[in-house]
Short mmCIF file of C-alpha atoms and ligand atoms in Angstrom, two decimals:
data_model
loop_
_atom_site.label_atom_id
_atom_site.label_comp_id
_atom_site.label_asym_id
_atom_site.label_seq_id
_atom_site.Cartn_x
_atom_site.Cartn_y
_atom_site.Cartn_z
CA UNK A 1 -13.52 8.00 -6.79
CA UNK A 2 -11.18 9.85 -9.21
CA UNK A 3 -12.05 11.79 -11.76
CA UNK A 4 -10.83 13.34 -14.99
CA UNK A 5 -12.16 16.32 -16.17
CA UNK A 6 -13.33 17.14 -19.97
CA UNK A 7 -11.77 20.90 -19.66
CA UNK A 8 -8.33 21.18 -20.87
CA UNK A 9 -6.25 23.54 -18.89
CA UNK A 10 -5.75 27.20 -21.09
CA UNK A 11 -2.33 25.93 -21.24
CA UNK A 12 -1.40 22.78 -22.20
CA UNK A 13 1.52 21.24 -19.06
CA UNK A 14 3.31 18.04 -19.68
CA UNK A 15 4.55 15.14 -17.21
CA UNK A 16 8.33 15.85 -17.25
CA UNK A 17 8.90 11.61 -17.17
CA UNK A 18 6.86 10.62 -19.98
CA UNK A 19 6.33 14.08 -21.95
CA UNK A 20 3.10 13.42 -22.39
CA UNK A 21 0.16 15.74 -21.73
CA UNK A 22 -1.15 16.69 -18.48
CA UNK A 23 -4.86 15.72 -17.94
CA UNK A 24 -6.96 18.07 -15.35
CA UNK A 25 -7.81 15.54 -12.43
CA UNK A 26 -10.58 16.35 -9.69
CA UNK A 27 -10.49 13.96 -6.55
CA UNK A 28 -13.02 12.98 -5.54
CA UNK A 29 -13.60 11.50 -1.62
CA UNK A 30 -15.23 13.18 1.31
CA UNK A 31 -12.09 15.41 2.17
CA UNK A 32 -11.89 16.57 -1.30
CA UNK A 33 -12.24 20.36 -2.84
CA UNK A 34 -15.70 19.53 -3.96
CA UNK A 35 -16.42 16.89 -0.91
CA UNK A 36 -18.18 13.44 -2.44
CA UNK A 37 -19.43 10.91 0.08
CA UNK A 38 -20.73 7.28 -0.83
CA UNK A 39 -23.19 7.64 2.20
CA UNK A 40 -24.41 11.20 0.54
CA UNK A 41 -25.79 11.21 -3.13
CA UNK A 42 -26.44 14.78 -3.01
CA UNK A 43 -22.59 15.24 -3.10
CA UNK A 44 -22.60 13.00 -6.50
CA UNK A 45 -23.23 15.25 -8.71
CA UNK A 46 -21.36 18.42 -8.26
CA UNK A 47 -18.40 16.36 -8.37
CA UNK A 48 -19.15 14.89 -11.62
CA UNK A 49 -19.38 18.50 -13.28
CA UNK A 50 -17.08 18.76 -16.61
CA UNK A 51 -15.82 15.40 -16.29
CA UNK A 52 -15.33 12.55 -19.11
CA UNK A 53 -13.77 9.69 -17.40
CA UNK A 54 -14.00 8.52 -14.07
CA UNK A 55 -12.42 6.20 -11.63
CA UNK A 56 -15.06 4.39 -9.54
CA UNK A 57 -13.41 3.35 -5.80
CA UNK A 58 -16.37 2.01 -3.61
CA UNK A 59 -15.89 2.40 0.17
CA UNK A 60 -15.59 0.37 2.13
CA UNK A 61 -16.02 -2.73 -0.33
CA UNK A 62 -17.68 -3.98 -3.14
CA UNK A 63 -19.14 -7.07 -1.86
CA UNK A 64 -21.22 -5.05 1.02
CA UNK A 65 -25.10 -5.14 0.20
CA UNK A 66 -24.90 -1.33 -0.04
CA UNK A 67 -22.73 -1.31 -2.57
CA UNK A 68 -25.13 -2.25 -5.76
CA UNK A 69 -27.72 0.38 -5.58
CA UNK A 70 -25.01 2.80 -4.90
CA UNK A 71 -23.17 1.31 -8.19
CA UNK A 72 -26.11 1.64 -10.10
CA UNK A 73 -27.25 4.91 -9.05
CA UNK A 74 -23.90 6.62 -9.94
CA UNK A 75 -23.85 4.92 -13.28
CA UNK A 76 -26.84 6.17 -14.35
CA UNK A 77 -26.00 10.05 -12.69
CA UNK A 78 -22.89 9.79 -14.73
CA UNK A 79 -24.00 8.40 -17.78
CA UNK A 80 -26.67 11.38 -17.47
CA UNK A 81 -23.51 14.17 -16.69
CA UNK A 82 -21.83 13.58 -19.97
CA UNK A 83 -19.39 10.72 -18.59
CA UNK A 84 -18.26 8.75 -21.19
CA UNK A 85 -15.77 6.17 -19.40
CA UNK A 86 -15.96 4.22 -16.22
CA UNK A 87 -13.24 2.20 -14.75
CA UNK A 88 -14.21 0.43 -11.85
CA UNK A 89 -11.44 -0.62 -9.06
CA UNK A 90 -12.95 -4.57 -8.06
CA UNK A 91 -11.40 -6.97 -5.55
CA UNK A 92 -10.04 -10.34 -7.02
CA UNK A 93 -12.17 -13.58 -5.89
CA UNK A 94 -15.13 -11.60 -5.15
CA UNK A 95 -17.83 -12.82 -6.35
CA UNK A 96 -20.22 -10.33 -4.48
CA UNK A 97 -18.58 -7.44 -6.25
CA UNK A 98 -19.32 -9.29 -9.62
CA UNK A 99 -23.01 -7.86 -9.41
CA UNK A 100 -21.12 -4.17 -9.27
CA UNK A 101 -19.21 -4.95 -12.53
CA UNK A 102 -21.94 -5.90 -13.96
CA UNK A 103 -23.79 -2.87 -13.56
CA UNK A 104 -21.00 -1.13 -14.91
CA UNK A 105 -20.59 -3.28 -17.91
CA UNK A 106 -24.28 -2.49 -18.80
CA UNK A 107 -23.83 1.23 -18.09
CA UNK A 108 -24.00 1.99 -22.13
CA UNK A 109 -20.53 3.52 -21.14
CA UNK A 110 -17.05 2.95 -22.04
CA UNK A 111 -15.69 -0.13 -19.06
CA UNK A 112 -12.89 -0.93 -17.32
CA UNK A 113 -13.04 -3.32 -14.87
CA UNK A 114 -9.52 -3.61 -13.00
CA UNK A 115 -9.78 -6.69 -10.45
CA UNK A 116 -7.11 -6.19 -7.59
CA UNK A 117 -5.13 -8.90 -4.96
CA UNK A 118 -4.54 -7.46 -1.95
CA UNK A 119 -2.66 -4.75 -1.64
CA UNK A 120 1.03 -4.57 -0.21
CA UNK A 121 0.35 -0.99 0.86
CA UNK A 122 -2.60 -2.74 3.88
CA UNK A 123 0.92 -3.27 5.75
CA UNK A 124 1.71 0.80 5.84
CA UNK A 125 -0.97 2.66 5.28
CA UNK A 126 -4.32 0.47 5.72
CA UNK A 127 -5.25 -2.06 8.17
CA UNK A 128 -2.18 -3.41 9.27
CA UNK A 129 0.02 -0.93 9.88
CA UNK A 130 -0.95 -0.84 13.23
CA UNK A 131 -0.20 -4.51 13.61
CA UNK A 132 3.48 -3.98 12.24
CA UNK A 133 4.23 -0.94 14.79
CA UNK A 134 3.39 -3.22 17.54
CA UNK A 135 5.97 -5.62 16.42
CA UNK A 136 2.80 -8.71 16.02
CA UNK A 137 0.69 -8.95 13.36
CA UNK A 138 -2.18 -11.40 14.91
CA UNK A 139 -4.13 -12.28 11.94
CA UNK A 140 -6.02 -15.55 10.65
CA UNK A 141 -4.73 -15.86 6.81
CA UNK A 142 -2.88 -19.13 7.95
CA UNK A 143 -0.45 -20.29 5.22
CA UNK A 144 -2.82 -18.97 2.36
CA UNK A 145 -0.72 -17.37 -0.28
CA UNK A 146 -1.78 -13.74 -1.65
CA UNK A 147 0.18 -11.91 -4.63
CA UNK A 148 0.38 -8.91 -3.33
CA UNK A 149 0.11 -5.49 -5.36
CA UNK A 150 1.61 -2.46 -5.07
CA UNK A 151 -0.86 0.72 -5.21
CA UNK A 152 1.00 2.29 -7.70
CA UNK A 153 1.01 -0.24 -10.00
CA UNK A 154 -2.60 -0.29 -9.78
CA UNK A 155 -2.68 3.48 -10.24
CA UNK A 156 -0.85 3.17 -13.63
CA UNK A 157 -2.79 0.87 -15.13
CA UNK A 158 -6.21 2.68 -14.08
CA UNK A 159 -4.52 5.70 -15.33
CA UNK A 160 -3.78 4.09 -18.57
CA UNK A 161 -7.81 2.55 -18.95
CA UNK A 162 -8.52 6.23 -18.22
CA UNK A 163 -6.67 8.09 -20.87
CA UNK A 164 -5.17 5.41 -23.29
CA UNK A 165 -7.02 3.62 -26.36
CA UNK A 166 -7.65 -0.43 -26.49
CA UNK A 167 -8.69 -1.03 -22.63
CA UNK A 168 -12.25 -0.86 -22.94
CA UNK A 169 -14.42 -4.22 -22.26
CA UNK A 170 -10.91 -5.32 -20.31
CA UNK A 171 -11.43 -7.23 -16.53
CA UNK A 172 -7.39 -6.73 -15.38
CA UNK A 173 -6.58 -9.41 -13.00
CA UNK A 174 -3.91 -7.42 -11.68
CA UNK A 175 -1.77 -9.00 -9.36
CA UNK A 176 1.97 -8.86 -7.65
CA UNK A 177 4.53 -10.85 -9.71
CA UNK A 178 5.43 -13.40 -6.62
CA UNK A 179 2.90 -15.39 -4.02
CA UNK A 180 3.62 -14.70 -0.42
CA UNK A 181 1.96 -15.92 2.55
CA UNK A 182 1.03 -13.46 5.29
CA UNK A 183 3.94 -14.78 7.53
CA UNK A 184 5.94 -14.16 4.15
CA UNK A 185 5.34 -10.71 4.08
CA UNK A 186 6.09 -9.86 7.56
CA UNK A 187 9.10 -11.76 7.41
CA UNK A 188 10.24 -9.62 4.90
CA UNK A 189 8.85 -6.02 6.51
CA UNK A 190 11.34 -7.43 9.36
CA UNK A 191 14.28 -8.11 7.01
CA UNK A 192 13.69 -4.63 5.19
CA UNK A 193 13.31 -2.69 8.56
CA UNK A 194 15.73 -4.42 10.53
CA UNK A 195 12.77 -4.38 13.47
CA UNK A 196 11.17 -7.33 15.71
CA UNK A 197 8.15 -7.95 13.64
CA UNK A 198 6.47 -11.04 13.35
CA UNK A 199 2.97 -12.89 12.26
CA UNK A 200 0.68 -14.95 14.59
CA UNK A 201 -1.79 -16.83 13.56
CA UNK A 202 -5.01 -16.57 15.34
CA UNK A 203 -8.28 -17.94 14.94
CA UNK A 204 -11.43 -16.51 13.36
CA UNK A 205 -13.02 -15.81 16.13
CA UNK A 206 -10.56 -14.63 18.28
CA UNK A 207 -9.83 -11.84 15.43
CA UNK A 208 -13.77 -11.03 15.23
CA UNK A 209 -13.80 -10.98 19.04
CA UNK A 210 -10.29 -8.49 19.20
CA UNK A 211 -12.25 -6.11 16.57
CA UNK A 212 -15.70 -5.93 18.36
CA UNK A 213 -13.39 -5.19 21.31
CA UNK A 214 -11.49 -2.60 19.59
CA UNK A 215 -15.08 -0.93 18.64
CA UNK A 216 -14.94 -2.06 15.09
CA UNK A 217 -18.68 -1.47 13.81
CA UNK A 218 -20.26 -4.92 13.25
CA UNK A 219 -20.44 -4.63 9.81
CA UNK A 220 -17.20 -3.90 9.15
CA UNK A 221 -16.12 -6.69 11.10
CA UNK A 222 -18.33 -9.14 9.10
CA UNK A 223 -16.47 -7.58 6.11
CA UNK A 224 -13.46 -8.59 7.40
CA UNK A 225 -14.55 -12.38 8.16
CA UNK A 226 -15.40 -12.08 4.50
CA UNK A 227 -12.44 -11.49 3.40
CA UNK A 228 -9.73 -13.45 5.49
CA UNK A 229 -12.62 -17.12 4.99
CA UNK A 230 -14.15 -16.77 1.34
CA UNK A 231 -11.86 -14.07 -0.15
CA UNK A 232 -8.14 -15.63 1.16
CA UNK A 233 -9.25 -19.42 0.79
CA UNK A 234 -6.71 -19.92 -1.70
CA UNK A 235 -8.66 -19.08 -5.45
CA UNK A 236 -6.56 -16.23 -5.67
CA UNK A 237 -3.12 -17.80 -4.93
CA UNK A 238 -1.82 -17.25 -8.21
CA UNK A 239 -0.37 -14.38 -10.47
CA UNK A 240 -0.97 -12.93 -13.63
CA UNK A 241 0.40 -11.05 -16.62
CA UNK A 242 -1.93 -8.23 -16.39
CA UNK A 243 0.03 -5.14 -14.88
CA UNK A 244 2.60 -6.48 -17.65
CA UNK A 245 0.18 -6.63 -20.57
CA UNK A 246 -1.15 -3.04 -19.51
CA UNK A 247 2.02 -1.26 -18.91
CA UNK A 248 4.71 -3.17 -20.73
CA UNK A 249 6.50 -3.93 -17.23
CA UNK A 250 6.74 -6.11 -14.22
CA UNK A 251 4.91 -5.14 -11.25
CA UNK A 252 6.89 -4.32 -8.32
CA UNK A 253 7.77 -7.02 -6.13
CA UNK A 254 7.06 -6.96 -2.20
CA UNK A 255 10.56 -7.01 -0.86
CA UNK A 256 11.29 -3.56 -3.03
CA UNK A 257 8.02 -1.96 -1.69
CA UNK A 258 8.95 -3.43 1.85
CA UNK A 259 12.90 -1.55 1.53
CA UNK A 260 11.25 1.36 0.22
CA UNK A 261 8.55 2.22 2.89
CA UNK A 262 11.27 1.21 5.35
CA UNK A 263 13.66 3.87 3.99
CA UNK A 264 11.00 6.76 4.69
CA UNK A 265 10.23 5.68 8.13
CA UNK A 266 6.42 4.34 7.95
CA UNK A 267 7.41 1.60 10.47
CA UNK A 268 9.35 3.20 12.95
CA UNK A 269 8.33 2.81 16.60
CA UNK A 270 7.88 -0.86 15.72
CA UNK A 271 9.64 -3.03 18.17
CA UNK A 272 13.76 -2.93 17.80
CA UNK A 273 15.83 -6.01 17.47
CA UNK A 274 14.59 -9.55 15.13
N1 NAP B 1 -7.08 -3.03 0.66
C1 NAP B 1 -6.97 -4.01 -0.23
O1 NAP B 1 -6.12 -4.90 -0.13
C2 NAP B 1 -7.91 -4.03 -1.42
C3 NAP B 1 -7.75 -5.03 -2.37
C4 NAP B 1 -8.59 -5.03 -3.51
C5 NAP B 1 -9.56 -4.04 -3.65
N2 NAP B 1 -9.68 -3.10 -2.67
C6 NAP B 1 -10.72 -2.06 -2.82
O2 NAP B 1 -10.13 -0.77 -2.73
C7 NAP B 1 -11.07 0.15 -2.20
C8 NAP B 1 -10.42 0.98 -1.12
O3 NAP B 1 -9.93 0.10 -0.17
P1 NAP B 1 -8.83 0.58 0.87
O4 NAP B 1 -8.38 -0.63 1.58
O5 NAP B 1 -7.83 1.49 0.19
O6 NAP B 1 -9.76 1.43 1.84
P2 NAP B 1 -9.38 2.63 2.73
O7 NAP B 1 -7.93 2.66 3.06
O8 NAP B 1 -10.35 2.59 3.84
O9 NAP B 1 -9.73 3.85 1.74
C9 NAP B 1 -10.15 4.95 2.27
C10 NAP B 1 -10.26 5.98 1.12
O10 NAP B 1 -11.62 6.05 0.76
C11 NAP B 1 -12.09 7.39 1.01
N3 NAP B 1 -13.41 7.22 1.64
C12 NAP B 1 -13.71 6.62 2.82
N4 NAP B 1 -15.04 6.69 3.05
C13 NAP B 1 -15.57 7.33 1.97
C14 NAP B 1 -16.91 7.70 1.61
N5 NAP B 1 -17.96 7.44 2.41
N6 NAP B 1 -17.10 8.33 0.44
C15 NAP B 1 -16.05 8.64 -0.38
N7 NAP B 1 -14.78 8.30 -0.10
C16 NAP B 1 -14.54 7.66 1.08
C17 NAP B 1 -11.07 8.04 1.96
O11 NAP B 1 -10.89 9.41 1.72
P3 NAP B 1 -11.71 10.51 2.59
O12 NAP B 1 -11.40 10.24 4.02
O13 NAP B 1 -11.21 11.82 2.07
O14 NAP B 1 -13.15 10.29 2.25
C18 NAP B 1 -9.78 7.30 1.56
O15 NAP B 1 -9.18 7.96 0.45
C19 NAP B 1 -12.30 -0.68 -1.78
O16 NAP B 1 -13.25 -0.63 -2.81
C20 NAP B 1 -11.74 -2.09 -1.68
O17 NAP B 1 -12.70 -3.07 -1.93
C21 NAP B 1 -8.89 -3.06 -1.57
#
């Protein structure tokens, strides 16, 4: 969850790119200043303290069973703390995490809802990056294609629900600007990082047999059957115009994320040679 708080600083700082105003931002997650923890809703409301807007980021997923009542009960704590916006970060194709939206929507509050693909950054700092150091990425996505998103495109438009004027009652679709498969995008990790990394497709149940074996909690594995079957069966294989309708520019494209992460090193250790 991020928040942004209703004090203005004593004095006023501005963002040396776009010269506009600085806005005081608490984070909020469990390794925050003032610690806030999904699992914990004593920790709720001491983080939501002075704040006017907030950026709702459910752990580990909408679509888990935990997640409504969670939803709701944050809603309602916020609505009651003097929130006055919500935007709420939704995955694309989800239909479980519709019931969280919905909530939201019927919060009485100002709503955002910004519905996200996956994101390219699951390749260097989420789930996969472990895959790409080991020079295989074993995975069951077959030749489903995903537009990928950058995280920082999604971070500019939920920065721009947060602050700007004519986003609320908006769902964002926001997607990549090109479709890639899986195999796609670890072609092009290779090509950026000049490394021996390639995709394998597995089955479904040898990748939910490899994460019980790795110790993966059960439910977290059933998350992830979730989303590679229902979530990646091809509804979301197109793009939009959203991150373009938001910002007023293209979203950035895989292959420039891919040189990028490559550049600072993320991937190194993976296996040398194509
Ligand atoms: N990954 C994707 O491709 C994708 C696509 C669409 C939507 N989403 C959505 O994006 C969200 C984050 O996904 P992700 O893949 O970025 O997950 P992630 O990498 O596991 O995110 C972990 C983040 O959540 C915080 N966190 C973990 N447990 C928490 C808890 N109990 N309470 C508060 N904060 C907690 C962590 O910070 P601390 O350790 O400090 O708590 C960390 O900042 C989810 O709602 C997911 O559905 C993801």
């Amino acid at each position: 969850m991020g928040l942004r708080s209703a004090k203005p600083s004593a004095r006023e700082e501005t963002d040396w790119r776009t010269a506009l105003p600085l806005r005081p931002l608490r984070r909020g997650s469990r390794s925050a200043e003032i610690p806030f923890d999904w699992n914990d809703p004593t920790t709720w409301e001491p983080a939501l303290v002075g704040v006017e807007a907030a950026y709702i980021v459910y752990t580990p997923d909408l679509a888990v069973p935990a997640a409504p009542p969670a939803i709701r009960e944050f809603t309602e704590l916020a609505a009651r703390s003097g929130v006055r916006r919500l935007v709420l970060l939704s995955g694309r194709g989800e239909e479980e995490a519709q019931r969280c939206e919905r909530i939201v929507q019927d919060s009485g509050l100002a709503w955002t809802i910004v519905r996200s693909s996956w994101f390219s950054q699951n390749f260097s700092e989420g789930a996969f990056h472990d895959l790409v150091v080991g020079g295989e990425v074993a995975l069951p996505a077959g030749d489903v294609a995903e537009p990928f998103i950058d995280v920082d495109d999604i971070a500019d438009v939920v920065v721009a629900a947060l602050t700007g004027e004519g986003h609320s009652g908006q769902v964002y679709e926001v997607t990549g600007p090109r479709l890639l498969t899986f195999a796609d995008a670890v072609a092009e990790i290779a090509e950026a990082s000049g490394r021996g990394v390639r995709y394998v497709q597995i089955t479904h149940e040898a990748f939910a047999a490899g994460l019980a074996e790795a110790g993966i909690r059960a439910d977290y594995v059933e998350l992830l059957k979730y989303l590679f079957t229902i979530v990646l069966d091809g509804r979301n294989a197109h793009v939009t115009d959203a991150v373009e309708r938001v910002l007023g520019r293209a979203p950035r494209d895989f292959r420039e994320y891919a040189r990028e992460v490559a550049a600072i090193g993320v991937w190194h250790g993976a296996v040398q040679g194509a």
